Every structure is written in C-alpha cells, then in structure tokens.
mmCIF file of C-alpha atoms in Angstrom:
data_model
loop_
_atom_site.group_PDB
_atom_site.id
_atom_site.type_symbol
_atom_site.label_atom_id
_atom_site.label_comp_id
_atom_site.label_asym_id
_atom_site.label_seq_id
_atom_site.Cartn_x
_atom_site.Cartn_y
_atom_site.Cartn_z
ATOM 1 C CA UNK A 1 39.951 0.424 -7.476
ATOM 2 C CA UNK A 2 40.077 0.823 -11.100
ATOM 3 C CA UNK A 3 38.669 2.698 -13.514
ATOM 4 C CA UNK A 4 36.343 -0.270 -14.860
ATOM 5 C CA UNK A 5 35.100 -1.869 -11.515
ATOM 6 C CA UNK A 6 34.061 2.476 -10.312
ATOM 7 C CA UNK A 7 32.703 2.657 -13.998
ATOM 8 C CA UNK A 8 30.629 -0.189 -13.555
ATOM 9 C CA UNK A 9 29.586 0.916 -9.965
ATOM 10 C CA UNK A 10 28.326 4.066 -11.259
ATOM 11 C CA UNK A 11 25.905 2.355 -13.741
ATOM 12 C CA UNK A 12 24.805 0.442 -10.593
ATOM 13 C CA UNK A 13 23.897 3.272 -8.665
ATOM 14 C CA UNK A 14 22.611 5.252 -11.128
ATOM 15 C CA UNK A 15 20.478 2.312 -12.444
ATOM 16 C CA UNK A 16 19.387 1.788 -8.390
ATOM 17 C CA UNK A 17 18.445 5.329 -8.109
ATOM 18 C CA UNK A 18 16.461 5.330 -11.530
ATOM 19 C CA UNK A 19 14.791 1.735 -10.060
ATOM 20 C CA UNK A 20 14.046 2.739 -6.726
ATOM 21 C CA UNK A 21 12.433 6.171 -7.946
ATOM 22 C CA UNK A 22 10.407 4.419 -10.467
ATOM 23 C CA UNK A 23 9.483 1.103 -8.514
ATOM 24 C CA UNK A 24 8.776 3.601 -4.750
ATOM 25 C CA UNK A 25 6.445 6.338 -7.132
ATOM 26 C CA UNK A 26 4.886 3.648 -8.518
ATOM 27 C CA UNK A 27 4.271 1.406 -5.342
ATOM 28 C CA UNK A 28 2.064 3.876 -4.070
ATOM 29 C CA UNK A 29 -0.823 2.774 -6.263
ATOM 30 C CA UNK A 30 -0.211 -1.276 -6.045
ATOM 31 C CA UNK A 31 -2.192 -1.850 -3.151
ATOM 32 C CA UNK A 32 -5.260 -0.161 -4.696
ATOM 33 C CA UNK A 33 -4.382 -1.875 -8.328
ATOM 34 C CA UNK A 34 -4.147 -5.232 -6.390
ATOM 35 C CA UNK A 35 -7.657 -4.957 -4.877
ATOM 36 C CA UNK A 36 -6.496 -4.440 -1.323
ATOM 37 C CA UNK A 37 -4.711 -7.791 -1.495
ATOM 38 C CA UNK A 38 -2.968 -8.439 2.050
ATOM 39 C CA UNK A 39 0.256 -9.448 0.661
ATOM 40 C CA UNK A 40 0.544 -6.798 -0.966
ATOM 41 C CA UNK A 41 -0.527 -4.724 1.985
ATOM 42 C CA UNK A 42 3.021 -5.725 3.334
ATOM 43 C CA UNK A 43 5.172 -4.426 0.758
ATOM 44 C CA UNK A 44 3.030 -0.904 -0.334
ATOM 45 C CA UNK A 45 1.058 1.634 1.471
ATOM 46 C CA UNK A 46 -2.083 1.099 2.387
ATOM 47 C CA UNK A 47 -3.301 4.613 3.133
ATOM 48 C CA UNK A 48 -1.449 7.967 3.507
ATOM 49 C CA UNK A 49 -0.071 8.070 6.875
ATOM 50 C CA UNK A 50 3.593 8.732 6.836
ATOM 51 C CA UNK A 51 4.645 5.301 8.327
ATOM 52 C CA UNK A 52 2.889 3.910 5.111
ATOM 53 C CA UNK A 53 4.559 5.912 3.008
ATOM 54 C CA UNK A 54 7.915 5.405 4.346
ATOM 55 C CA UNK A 55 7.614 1.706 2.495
ATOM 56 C CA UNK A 56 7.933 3.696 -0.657
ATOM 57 C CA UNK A 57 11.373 4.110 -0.229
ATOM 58 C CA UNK A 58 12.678 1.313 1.828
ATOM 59 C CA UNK A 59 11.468 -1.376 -0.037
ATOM 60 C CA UNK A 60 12.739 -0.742 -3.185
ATOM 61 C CA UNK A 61 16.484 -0.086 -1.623
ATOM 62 C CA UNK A 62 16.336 -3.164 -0.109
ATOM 63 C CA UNK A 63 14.751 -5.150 -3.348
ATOM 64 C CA UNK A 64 17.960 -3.576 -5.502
ATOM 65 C CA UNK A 65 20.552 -4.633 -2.302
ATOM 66 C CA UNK A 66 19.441 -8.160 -3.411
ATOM 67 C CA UNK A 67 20.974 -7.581 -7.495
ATOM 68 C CA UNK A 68 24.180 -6.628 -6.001
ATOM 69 C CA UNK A 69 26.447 -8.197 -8.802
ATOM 70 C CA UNK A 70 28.891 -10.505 -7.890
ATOM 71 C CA UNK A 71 31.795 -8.709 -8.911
ATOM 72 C CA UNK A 72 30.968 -5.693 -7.370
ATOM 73 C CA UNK A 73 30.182 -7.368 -4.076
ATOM 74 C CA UNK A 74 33.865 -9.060 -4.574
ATOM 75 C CA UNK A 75 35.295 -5.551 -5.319
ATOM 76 C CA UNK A 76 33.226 -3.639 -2.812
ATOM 77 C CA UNK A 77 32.517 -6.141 0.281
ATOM 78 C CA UNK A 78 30.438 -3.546 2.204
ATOM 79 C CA UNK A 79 28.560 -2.438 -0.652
ATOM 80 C CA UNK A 80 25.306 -4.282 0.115
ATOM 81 C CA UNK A 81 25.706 -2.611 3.630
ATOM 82 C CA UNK A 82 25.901 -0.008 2.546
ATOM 83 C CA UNK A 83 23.146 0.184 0.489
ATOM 84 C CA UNK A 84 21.285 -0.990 3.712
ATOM 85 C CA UNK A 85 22.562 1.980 5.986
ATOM 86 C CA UNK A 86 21.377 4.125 2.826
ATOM 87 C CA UNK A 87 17.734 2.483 2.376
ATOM 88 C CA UNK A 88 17.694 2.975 6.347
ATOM 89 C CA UNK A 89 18.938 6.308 5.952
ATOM 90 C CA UNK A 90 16.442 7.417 3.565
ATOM 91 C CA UNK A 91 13.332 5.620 5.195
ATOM 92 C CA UNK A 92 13.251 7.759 8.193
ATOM 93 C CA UNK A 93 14.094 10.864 6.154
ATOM 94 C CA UNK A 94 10.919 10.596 5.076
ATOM 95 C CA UNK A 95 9.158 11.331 8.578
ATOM 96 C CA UNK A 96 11.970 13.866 9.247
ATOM 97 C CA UNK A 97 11.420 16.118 6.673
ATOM 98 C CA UNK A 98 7.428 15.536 6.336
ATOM 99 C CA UNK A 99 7.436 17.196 10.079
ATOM 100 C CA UNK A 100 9.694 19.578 9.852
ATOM 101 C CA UNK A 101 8.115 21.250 6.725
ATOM 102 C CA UNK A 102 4.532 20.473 7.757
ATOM 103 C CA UNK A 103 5.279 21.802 11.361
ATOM 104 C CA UNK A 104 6.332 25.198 10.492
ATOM 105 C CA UNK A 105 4.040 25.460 7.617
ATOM 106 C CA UNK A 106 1.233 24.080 9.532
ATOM 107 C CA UNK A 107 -0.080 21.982 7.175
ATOM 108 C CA UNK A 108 1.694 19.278 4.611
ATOM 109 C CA UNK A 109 1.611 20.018 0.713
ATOM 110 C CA UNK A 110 1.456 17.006 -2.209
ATOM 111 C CA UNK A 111 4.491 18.546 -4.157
ATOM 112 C CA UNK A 112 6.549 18.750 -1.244
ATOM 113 C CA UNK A 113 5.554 15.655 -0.104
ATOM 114 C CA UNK A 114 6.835 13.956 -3.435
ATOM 115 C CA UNK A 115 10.141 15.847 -3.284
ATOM 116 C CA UNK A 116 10.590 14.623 0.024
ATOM 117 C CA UNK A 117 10.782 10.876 -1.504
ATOM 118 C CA UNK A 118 12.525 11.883 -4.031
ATOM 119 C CA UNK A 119 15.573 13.283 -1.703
ATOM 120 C CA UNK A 120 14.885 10.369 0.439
ATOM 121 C CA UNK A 121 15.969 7.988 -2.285
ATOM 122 C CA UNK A 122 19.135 10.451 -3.012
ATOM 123 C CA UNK A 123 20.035 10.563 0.497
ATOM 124 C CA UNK A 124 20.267 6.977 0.446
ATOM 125 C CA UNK A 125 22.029 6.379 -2.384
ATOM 126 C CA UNK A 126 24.631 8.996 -1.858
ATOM 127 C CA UNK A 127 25.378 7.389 1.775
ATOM 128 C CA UNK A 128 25.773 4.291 -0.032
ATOM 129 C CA UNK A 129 28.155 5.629 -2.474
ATOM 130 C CA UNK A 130 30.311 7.573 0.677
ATOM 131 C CA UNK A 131 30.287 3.899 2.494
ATOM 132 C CA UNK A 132 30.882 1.294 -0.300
ATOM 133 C CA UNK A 133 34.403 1.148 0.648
ATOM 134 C CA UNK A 134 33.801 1.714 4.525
ATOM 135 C CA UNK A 135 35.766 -0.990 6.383
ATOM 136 C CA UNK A 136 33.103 0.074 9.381
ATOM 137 C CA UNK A 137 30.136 -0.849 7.464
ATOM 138 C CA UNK A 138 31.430 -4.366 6.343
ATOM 139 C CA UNK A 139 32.389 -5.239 10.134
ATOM 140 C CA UNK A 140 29.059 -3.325 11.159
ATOM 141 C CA UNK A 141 27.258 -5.308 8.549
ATOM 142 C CA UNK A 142 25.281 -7.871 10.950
ATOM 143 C CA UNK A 143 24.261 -5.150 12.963
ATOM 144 C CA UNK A 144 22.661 -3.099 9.991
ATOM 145 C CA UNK A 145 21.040 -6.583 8.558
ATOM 146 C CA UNK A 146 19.449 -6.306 12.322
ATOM 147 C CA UNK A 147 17.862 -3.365 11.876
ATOM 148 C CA UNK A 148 16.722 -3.898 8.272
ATOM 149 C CA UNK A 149 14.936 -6.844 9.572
ATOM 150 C CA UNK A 150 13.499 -5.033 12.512
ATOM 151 C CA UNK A 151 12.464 -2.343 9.983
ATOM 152 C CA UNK A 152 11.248 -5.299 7.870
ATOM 153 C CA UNK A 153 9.084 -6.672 10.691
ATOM 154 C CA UNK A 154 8.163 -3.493 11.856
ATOM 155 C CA UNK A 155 6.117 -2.810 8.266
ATOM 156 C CA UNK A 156 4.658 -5.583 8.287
ATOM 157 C CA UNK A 157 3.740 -5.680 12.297
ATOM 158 C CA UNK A 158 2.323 -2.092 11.842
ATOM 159 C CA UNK A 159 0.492 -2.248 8.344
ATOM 160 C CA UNK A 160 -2.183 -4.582 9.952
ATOM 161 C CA UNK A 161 -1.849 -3.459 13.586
ATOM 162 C CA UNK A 162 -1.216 0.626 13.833
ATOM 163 C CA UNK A 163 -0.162 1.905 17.032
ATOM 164 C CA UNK A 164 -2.359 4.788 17.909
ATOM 165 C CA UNK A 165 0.224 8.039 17.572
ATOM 166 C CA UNK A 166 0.281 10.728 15.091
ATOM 167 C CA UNK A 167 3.172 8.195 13.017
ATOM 168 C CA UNK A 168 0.689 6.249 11.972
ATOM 169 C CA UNK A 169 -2.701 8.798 11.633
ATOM 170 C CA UNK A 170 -3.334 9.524 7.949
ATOM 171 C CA UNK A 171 -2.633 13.172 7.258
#
C-alpha cells in the first residue's frame, strides 16, 4: 500500500479510537438523560451489570464500521471485518478482565473498571489494525457479520429479558 492510502488509515483509526472512547464513556449516561426511553434501552446500559456495560464498547465499534470510507474499503477489503472481529474482540474483554481483577481482589473498583473500557476499545482497534489486510478476515467476513448480529440480538434480547446468572446481576 502506499504511503497516502496507510496515512489516511491512520487518521481513521485514530479518529475511531478517539470516537468510540468518547461516544462508549459517554453512552453510559444516555439511558438516564433519555428518561429511561426503551429505544434507547437497546443501544446503552441500563444499569451496571457487566453485560450492560459491555454495550459501551461494542456499539460504538460497530456505529464507526458503518463510516468506513470508500476508498479505504477499496484499498483495504477486510477492513470493515476487521473492525468487527475488533469491536467483538473488545466486547467480551470487558467481562474478561472485570472477573479476573474483581476475582482475585474480591471486590470490583470504579477506576479499574473504566480502564478496563478503555483497553477494551484499544484491544479492538489494534486487532483491527493487525487484520485490515488479512485475506482470512475478508473470506471469514460473513461469518463475523454472524456473530455481530447474534451479539446485536443478543443486547437487545437480554436488555429487556436478563437471564438469571451472575453476567447479568448488577455488581
């Protein structure tokens, strides 16, 4: 690739990783700003369970995946898979880490728990960078579009009807 088309796909990802930080940190308070509005009960957490809280990184990934310019999708073809395998990625590094820590601290704490989403959002954009030329991801990509719908489905499914396991239990 040249030297203009990687330029321009760092500003991407660095504008991505500045948008999803922003838009995840503050989609934790929309549902409350909205008046408990059920739409938005879809898209942003709804109380402070971990599942919940997962939507603060996955939805913004996915939101970005949809501005994929396209000359960088010409340039890149797997890039929007990518970026899918990386919002993926990131979502369940949020559960991950929150019980690793908590479980051998015995207990969870707020600063932590905001670096966690934080690295989640890192994690995924730094998988997208390693796979934005990954021939395996592009071929792979109707698989991954799978999951992120399942994932998709899954938030909404589970913001109005919790299973009962510790997942979903607010902290």
């Amino acid at each position: 690739m040249d030297s203009e088309n990687i330029k321009s796909l760092k500003i991407y990802f660095a504008a991505g990783m500045i948008f999803s930080a922003v838009l995840g940190t503050l989609s934790h308070f929309f549902y409350e700003w909205s008046g408990q509005n059920p739409v938005a009960a879809l898209f942003y957490p709804v109380n402070e369970s971990t599942w919940e809280h997962m939507k603060l990184v996955f939805f913004p990934i996915l939101i970005w995946s949809l501005f994929l310019p396209s000359r960088l999708r010409k340039n890149f073809p797997a890039m929007r898979c990518a970026l899918l395998i990386g919002g993926l990625l990131g979502t369940w590094l949020v559960p991950v880490l929150f019980y690793t820590y908590s479980g051998i601290l015995g207990r969870n704490l707020a600063l932590i728990d905001i670096g966690i989403f934080y690295i989640a959002v890192l994690a995924a954009f730094w998988t997208a960078w390693k796979l934005r030329d990954s021939e395996r991801a592009e071929k792979g990509c109707p698989v991954i579009l799978f999951f992120s719908a399942v994932m998709l489905l899954a938030f909404f499914l589970f913001t109005f009807a919790p299973p009962d396991i510790g997942l979903f239990a607010e902290p």
